[in-house]
Coordinates of C-alpha atoms in Angstrom, one line a residue:
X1 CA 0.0 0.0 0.0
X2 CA 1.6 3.3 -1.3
X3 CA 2.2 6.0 1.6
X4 CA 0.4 8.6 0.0
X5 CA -2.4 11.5 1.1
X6 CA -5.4 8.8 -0.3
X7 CA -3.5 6.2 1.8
X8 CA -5.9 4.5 5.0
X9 CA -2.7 4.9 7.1
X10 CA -2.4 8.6 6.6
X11 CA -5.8 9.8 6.9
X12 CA -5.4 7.3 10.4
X13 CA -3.2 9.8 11.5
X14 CA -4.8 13.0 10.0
X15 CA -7.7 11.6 12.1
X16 CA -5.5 11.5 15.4
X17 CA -4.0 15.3 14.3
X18 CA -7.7 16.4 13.8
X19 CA -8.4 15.0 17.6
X20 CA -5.7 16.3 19.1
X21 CA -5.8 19.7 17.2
X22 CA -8.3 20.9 19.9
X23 CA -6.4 20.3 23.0
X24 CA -3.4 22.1 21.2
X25 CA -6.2 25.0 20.4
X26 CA -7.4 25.3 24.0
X27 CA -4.0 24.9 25.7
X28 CA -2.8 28.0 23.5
X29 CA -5.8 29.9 24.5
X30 CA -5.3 29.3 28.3
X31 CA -2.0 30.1 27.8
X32 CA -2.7 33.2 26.1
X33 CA -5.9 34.2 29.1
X34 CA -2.8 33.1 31.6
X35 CA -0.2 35.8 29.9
X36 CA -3.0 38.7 29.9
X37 CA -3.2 37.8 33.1
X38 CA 0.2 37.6 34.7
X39 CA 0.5 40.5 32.5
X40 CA -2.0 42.8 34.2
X41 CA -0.6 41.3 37.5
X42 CA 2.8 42.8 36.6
X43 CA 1.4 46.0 35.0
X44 CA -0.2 46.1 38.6
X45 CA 3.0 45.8 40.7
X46 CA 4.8 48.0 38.7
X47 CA 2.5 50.8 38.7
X48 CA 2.7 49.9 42.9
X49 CA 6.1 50.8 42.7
X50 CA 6.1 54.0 41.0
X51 CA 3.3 55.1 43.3
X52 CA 5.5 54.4 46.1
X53 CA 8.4 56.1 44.5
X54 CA 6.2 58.7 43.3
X55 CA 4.7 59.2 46.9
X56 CA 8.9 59.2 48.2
X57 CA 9.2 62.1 45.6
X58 CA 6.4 63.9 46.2
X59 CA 7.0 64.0 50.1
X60 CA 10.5 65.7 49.5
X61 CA 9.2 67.7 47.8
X62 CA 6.4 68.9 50.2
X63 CA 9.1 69.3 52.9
X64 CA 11.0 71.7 50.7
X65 CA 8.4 73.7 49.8
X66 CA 7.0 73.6 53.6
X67 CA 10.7 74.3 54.8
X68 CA 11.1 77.3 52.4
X69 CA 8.4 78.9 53.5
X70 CA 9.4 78.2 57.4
X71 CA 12.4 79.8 55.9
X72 CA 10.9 82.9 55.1
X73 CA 10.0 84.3 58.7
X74 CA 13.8 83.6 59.9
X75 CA 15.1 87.5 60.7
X76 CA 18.7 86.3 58.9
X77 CA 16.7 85.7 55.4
X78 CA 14.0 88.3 55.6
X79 CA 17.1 91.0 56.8
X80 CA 19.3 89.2 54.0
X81 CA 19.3 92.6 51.6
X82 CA 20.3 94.2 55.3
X83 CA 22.6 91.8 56.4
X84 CA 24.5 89.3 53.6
X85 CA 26.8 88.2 56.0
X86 CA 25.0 87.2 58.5
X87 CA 21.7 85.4 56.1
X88 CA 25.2 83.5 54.4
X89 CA 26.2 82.2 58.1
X90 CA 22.6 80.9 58.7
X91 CA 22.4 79.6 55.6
X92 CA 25.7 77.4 56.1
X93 CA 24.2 76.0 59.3
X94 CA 21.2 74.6 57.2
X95 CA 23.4 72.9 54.5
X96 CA 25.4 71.1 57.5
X97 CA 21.7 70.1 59.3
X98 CA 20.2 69.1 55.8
X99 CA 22.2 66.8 53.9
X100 CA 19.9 66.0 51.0
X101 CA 20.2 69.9 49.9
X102 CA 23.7 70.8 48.3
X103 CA 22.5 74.6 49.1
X104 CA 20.5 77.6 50.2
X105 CA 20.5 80.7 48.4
X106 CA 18.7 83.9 48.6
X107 CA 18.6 86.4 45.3
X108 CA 17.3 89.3 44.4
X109 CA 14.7 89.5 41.6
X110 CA 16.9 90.8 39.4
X111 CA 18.5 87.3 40.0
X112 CA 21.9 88.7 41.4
X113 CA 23.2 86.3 44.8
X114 CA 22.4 88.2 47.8
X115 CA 23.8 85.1 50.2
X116 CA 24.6 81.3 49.9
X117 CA 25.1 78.7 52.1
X118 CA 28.2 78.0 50.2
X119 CA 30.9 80.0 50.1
X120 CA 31.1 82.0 46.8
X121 CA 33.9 84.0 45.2
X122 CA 32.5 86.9 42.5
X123 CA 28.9 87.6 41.1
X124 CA 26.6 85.3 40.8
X125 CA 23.6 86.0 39.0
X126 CA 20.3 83.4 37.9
X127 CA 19.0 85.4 36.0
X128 CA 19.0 83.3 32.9
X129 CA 18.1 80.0 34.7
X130 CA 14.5 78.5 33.4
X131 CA 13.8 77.8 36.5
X132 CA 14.4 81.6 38.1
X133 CA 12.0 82.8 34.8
X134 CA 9.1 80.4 35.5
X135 CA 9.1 81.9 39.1
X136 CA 9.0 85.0 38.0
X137 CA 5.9 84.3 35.5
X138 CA 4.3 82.2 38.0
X139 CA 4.8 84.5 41.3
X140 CA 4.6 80.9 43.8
X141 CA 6.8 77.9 45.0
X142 CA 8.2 76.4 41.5
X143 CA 10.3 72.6 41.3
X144 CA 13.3 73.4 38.6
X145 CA 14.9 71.3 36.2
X146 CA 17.8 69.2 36.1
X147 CA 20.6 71.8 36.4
X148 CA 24.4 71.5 37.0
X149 CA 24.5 74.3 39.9
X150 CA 26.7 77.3 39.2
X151 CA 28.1 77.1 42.7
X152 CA 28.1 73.5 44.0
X153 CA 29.4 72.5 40.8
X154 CA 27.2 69.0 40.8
X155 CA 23.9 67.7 39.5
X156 CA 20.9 69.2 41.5
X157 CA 17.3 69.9 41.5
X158 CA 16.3 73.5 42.2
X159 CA 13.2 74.3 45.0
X160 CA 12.5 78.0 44.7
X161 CA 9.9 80.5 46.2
X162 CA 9.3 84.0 46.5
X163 CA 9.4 86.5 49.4
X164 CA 6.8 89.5 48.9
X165 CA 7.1 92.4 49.8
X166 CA 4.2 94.3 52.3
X167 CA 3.4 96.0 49.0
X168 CA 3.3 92.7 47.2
X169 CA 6.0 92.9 45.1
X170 CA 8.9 90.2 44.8
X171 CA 11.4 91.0 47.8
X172 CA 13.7 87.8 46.7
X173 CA 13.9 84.6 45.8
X174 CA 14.4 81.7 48.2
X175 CA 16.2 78.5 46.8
X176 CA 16.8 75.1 48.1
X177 CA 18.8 72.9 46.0
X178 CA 18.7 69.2 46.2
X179 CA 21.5 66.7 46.2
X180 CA 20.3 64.8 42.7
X181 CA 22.8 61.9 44.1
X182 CA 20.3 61.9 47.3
X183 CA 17.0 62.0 45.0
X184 CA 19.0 58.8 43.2
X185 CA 17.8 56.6 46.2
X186 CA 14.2 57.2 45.5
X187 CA 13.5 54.6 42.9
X188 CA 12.2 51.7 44.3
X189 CA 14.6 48.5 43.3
X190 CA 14.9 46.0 45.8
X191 CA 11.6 44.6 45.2
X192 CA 11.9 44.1 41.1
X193 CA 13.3 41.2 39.2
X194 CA 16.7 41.2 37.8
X195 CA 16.9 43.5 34.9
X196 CA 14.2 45.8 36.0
X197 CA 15.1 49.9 36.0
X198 CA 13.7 52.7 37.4
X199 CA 14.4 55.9 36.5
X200 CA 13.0 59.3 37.5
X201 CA 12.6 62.4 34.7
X202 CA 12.3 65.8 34.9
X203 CA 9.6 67.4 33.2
X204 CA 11.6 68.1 30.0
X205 CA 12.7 64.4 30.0
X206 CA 16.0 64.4 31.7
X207 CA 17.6 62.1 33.7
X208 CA 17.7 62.7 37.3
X209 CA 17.8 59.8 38.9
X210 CA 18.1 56.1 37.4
X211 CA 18.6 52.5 39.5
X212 CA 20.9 50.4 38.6
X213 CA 24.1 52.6 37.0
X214 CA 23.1 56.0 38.0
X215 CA 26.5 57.4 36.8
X216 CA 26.0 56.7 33.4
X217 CA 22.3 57.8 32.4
X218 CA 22.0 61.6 34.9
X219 CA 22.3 64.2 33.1
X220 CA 21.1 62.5 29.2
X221 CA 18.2 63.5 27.7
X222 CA 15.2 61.3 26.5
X223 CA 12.9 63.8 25.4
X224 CA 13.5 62.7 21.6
X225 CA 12.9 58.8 22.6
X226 CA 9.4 57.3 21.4
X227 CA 7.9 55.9 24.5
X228 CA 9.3 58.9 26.4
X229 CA 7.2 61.4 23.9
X230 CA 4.4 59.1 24.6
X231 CA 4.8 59.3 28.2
X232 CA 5.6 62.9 28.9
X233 CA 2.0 63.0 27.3
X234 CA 0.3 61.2 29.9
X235 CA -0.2 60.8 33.3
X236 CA -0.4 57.4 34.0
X237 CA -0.1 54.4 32.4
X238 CA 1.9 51.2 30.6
X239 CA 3.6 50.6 27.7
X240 CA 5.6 47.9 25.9
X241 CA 8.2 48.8 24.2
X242 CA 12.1 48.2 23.7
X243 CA 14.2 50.7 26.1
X244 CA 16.9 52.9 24.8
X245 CA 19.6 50.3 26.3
X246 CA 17.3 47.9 23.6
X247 CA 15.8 45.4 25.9
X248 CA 12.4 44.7 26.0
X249 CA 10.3 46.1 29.0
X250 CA 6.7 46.8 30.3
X251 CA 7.1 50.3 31.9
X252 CA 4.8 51.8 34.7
X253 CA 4.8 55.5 33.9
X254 CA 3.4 58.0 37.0
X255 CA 3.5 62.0 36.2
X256 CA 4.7 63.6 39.3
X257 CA 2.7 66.7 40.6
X258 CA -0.5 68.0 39.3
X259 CA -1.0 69.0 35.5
X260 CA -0.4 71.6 33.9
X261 CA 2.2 72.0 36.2
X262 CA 4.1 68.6 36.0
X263 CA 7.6 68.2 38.2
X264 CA 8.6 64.9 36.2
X265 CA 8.0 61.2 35.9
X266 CA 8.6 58.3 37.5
X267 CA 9.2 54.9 35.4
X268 CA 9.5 51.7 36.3
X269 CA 10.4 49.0 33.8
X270 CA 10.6 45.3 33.8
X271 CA 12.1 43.1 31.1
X272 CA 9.4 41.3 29.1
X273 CA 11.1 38.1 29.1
X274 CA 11.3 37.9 33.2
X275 CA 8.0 39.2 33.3
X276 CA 5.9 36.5 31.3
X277 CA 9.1 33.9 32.1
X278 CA 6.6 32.1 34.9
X279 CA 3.1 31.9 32.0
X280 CA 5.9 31.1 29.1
X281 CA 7.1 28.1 31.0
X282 CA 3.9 27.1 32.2
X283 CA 2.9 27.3 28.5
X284 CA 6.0 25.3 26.9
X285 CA 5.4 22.9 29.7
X286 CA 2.2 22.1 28.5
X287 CA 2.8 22.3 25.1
X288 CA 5.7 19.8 25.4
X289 CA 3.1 17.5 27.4
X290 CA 0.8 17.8 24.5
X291 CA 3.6 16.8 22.0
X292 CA 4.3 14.0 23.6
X293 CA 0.8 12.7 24.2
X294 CA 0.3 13.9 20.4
X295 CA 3.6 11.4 19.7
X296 CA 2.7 8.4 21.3
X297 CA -1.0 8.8 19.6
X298 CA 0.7 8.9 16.0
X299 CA 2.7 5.9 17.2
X300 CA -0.4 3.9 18.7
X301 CA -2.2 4.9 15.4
X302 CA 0.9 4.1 13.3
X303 CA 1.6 0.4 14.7
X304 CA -2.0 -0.3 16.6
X305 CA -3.4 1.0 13.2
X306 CA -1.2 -1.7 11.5
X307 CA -2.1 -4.2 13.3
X308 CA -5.5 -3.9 14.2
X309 CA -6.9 -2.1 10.6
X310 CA -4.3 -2.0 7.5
X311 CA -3.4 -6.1 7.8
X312 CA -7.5 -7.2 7.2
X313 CA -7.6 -4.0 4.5
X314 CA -4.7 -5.5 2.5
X315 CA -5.8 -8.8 2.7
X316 CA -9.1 -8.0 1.7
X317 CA -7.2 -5.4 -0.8
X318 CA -4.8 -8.7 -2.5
X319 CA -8.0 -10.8 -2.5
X320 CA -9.7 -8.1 -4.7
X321 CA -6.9 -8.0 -6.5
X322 CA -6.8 -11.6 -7.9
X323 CA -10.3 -11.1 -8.4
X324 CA -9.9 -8.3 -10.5
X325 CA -7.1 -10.4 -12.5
X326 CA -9.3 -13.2 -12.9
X327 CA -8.6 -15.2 -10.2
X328 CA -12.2 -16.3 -9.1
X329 CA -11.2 -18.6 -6.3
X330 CA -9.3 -15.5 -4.6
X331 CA -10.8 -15.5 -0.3
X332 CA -10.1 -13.4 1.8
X333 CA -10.0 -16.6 4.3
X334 CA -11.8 -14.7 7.1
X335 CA -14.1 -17.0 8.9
X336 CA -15.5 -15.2 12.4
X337 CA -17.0 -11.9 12.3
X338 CA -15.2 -10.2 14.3
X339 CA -15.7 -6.3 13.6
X340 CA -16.9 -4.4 10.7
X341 CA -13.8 -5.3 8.1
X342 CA -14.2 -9.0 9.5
X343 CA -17.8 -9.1 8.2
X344 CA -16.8 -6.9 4.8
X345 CA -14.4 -9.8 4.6
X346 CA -16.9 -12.9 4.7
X347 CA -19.5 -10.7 2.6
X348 CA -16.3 -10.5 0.2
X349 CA -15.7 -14.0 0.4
X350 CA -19.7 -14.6 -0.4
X351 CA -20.0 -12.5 -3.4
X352 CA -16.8 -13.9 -4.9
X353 CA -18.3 -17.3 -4.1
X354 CA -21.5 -16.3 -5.9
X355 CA -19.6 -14.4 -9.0
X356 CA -17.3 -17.8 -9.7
X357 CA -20.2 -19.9 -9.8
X358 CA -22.4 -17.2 -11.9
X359 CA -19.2 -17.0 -14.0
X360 CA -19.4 -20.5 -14.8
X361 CA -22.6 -21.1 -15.6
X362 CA -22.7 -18.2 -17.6
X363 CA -19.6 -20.3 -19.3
X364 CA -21.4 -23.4 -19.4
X365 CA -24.1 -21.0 -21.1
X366 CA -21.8 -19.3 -23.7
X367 CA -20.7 -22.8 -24.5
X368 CA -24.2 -24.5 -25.3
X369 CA -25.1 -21.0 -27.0
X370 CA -21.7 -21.2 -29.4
X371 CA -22.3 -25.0 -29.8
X372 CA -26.4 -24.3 -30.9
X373 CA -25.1 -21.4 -33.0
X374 CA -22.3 -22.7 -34.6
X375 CA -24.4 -26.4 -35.7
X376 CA -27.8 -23.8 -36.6
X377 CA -29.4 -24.0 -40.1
X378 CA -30.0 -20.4 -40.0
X379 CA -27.8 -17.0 -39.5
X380 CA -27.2 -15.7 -36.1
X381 CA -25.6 -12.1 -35.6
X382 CA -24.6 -9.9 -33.0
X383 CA -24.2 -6.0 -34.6
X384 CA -23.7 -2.7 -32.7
X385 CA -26.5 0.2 -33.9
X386 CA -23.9 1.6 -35.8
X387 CA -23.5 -1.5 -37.6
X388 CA -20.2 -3.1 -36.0
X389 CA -20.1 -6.8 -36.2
X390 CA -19.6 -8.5 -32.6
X391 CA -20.8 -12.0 -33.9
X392 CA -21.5 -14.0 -36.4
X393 CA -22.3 -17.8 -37.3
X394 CA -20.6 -20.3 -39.7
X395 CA -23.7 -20.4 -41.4
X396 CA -24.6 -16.8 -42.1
X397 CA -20.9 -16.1 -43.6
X398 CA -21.6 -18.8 -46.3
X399 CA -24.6 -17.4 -46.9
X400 CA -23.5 -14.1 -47.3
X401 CA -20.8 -15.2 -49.8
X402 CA -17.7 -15.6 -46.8
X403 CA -15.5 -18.8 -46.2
X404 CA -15.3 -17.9 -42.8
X405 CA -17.4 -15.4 -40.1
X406 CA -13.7 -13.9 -39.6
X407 CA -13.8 -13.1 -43.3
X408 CA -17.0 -11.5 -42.7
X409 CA -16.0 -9.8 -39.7
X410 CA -13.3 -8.1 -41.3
X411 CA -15.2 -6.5 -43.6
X412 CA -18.1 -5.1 -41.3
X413 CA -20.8 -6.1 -43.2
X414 CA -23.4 -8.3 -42.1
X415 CA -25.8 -7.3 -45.7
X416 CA -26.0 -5.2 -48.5
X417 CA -29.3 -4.7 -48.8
X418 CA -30.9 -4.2 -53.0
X419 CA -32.5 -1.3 -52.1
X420 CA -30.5 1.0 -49.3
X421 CA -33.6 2.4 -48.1
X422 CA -34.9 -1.2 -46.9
X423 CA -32.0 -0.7 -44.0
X424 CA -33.3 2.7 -43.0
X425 CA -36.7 1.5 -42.7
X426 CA -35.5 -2.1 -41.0
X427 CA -33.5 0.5 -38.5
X428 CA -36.7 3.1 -37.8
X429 CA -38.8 -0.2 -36.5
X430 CA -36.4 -1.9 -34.2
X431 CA -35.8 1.5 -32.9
X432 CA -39.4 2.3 -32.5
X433 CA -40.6 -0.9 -31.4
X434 CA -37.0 -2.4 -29.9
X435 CA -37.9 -5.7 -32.0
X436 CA -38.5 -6.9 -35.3
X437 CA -40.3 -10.2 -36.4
X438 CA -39.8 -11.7 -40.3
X439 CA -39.1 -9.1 -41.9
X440 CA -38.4 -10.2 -46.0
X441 CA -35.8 -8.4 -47.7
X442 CA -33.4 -8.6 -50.8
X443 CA -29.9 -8.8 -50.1
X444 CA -27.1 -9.2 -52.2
X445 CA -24.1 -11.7 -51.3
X446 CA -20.6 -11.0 -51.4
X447 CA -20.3 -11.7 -55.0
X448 CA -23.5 -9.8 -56.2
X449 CA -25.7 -12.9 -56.0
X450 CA -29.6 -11.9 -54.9
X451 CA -30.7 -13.3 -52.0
X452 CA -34.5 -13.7 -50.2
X453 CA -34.1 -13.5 -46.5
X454 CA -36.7 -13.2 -43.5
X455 CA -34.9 -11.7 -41.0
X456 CA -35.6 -11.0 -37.4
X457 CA -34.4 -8.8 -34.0
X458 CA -34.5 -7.5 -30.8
X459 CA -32.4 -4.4 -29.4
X460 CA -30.8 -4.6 -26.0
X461 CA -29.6 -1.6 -24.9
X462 CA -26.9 -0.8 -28.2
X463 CA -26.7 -4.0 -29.1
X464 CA -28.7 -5.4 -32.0
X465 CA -29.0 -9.4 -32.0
X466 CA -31.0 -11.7 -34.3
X467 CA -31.4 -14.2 -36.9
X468 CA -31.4 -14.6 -40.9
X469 CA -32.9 -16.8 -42.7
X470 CA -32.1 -17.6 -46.5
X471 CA -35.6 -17.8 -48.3
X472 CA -34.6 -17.6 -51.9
X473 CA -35.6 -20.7 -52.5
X474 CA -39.1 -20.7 -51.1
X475 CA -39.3 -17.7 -53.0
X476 CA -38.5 -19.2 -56.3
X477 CA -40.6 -22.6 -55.3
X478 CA -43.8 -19.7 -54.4
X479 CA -43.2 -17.9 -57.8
X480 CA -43.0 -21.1 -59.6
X481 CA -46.3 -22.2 -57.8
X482 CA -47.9 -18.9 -59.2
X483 CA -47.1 -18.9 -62.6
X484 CA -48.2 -22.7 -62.9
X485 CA -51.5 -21.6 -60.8
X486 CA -52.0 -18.9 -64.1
X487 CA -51.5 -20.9 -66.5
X488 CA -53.7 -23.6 -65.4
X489 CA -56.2 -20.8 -65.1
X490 CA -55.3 -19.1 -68.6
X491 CA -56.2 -23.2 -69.8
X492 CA -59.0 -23.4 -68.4
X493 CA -60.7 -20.0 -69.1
X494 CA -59.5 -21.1 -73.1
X495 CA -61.1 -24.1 -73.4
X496 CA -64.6 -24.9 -75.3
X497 CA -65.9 -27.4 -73.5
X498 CA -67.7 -27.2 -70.3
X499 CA -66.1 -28.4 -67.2
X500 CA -67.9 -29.7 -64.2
X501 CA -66.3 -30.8 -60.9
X502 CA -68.2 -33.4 -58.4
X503 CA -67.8 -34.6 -55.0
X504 CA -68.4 -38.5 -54.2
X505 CA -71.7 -37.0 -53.2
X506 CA -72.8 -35.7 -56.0
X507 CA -72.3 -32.5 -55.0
X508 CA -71.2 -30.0 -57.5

């Protein structure tokens, strides 16, 4: 049996595939539900995490702003125009109690230094810082931008807010700076897998704090970055995307402070891989499981199949086989019905039992029919409608003029009819009536001889068989009879005398 796609053994195993091809389906599925849901599980904890970190933030924040405004009713800053010296001392006692702020400053709202907690040699002015403008516009407590201070020298994040004036004019301009290495310890780490980052922005999209490798990301700018345009546009959120270090992450994203007037963000990103590792391997678990259940299937349907199904199939297959090659004592040799192929077996066995005796008795009949028509005094033929011979008798090819019905049935004539329209009419009843019954027609032999024949026929399906019978000479004997019988009668209706005819009776 050929190994093919019509093959009993392959569509076996299509059949197993087509069973198994459901659990496949519905593992994939449940495996897909199971990685949206880890997936909003981790979307979850790491939003958590930048709300903590966010809420770390914002709380240093508060304090500045609540500490700048404490700062406001000391004598030493409110006298500071008065009194530089003496605002600069106090000011260098806060940057010694207050270690998360490099500096205090105090400027005028021109933004020339009026005193610093750090010592400073020449002018200072801020003037030109963004952070000193938005004050000015905004006329309350404003969180800068990342900014290398002009007199600490190192990263920091500016906290300013005006003094008024009893008039309500700007007096000056309180600052606090903050230590950017000290805002570094914000992000929340220690609770993230390996490979996660955090990293805090500024609301321009600079780096101010990052965990792990702080050195090497404060201070760059991501404003130009894709997921960073998409989340300096929002306030919260996730999104998956590859970092700018190119690993794959699903970042938390919090804004920080109230909109419009947004401090930064917070992000929070953990590597797809160790995110969905725990529903991945759960997945190729089962899928592995599957594989092998789907293996040993195809086995048990390759050998089971074998044994069980293909071995009856071929030997009912070879049986039909010899049968088909004339072998009519070919058995499948099945004797219990055992099973629907068992049974298809013995009914196999029955009806090639039943075809080799119909097959010889239709012999036994062929042979008695070729003896009775071989030894017959009349013509037997076997035509097609379109006049092919498929038999003839001994007897009608000497009648017809042949030596032999193979002469004859070379030639593909069974008569030539004396007048060609006989044949068409002949033709027009057996076709109407699907018989026809002594019907007297010339013919003409193979040598031109005319011959009287009766013939007769009956139509079974294309076939056309019959019988012809050579009349001639009955003919001749009735014409003779006929032309005596009128000359008797031209005799008698000559003659003179009278002629009476009388029974033994006397009858006349």
């Amino acid at each position: 049996m050929k190994h093919s796609i019509y093959s009993l053994r392959f569509r076996l195993i299509l059949l197993v595939l087509l069973a198994v091809l459901p659990a496949f389906g519905l593992t994939l599925y449940t495996g897909w539900s199971d990685h949206q849901q880890h997936a909003l599980e981790v979307q979850d904890n790491a939003l958590r995490l930048a709300r903590l970190t966010a809420a770390s933030y914002n709380e240093m924040i508060a304090s500045g702003h609540q500490l700048l405004i404490a700062l406001t009713e000391v004598d030493e800053v409110a006298d500071s125009q008065s009194n530089p010296t003496a605002c600069a001392t106090f000011l260098a006692k806060l940057v010694a109690l207050y270690p998360r702020y490099t500096n205090f400053t105090v400027s005028a709202p021109n933004g020339d230094l009026i005193c610093s907690g750090v010592p400073v040699e020449g002018q200072v002015n801020f003037a030109d810082r963004e952070w000193f403008q938005r004050l000015l516009e905004k006329r309350d407590f404003v969180v800068g931008e990342y900014v290398i201070g002009r007199i600490v020298g190192r990263p920091l994040l500016p906290l300013v807010y005006p003094v008024f004036s009893l008039t309500g004019e700007i007096k000056t301009v309180m600052t606090a700076a903050i230590d950017l290495a000290w805002i570094n310890q914000l992000p929340v780490n220690a609770e993230l897998p390996e490979g996660s980052v955090s990293t805090l922005l500024d609301h321009k999209g600079t780096i101010m704090a990052r965990a792990p490798d702080p050195e090497g990301w404060i201070g760059q700018t991501l404003s130009e970055a894709p997921f960073v345009e998409t989340i300096l546009t929002q306030q919260e959120g996730t999104i998956e995307i590859e970092g700018i270090d190119g690993v794959q992450r699903l970042y938390a994203y919090l804004s920080l402070g109230t909109p419009p007037d947004v401090d930064g963000y917070i992000l929070v990103g953990i590597p797809s891989q160790v995110a969905y590792a725990t529903t991945n391997k759960s997945l190729y678990r089962h899928l592995i499981g599957l594989g092998v259940v789907a293996v040993l299937a195809l086995l048990a349907a390759w050998v089971g199949g074998d044994v069980l199904l293909l071995r009856r199939v071929r030997a009912l297959l070879k049986a039909t086989q010899r049968l088909a090659s004339g072998d009519l004592s070919a058995r499948t040799g099945v004797t219990q019905a055992r099973g629907e192929l068992s049974q298809l077996a013995m009914a196999f066995d029955e009806m090639a039992g039943t075809l080799e005796d119909r097959t010889r008795s239709l012999a036994r009949s062929e042979a008695e029919f070729r003896m009775l028509a071989e030894n017959a005094l009349v013509g037997i033929y076997r035509t097609t409608l379109g006049g092919d011979i498929l038999y003839v008798n001994q007897y009608l090819a000497e009648m017809m003029g042949y030596e032999t019905p193979e002469d004859m049935l070379q030639e593909s004539v069974i008569t030539r009819y004396k007048d060609p329209a006989d044949r068409a009419a002949l033709l027009e009843i057996i076709q109407k009536q699907g018989h026809v019954m002594a019907y007297d027609v010339d013919v003409l032999t193979k040598q031109g001889d005319l011959r009287h024949v009766m013939l007769s026929g009956w139509l079974e399906g294309e076939t056309l068989s019959g019988m012809i019978i050579d009349i001639t000479e009955r003919k001749r004997a009735e014409e003779e009879v006929q032309r005596l019988k009128a000359f008797n009668e031209g005799i008698v209706q000559n003659m003179v005398e009278g002629i009476v005819v009388q029974d033994l009776q006397g009858c006349f």
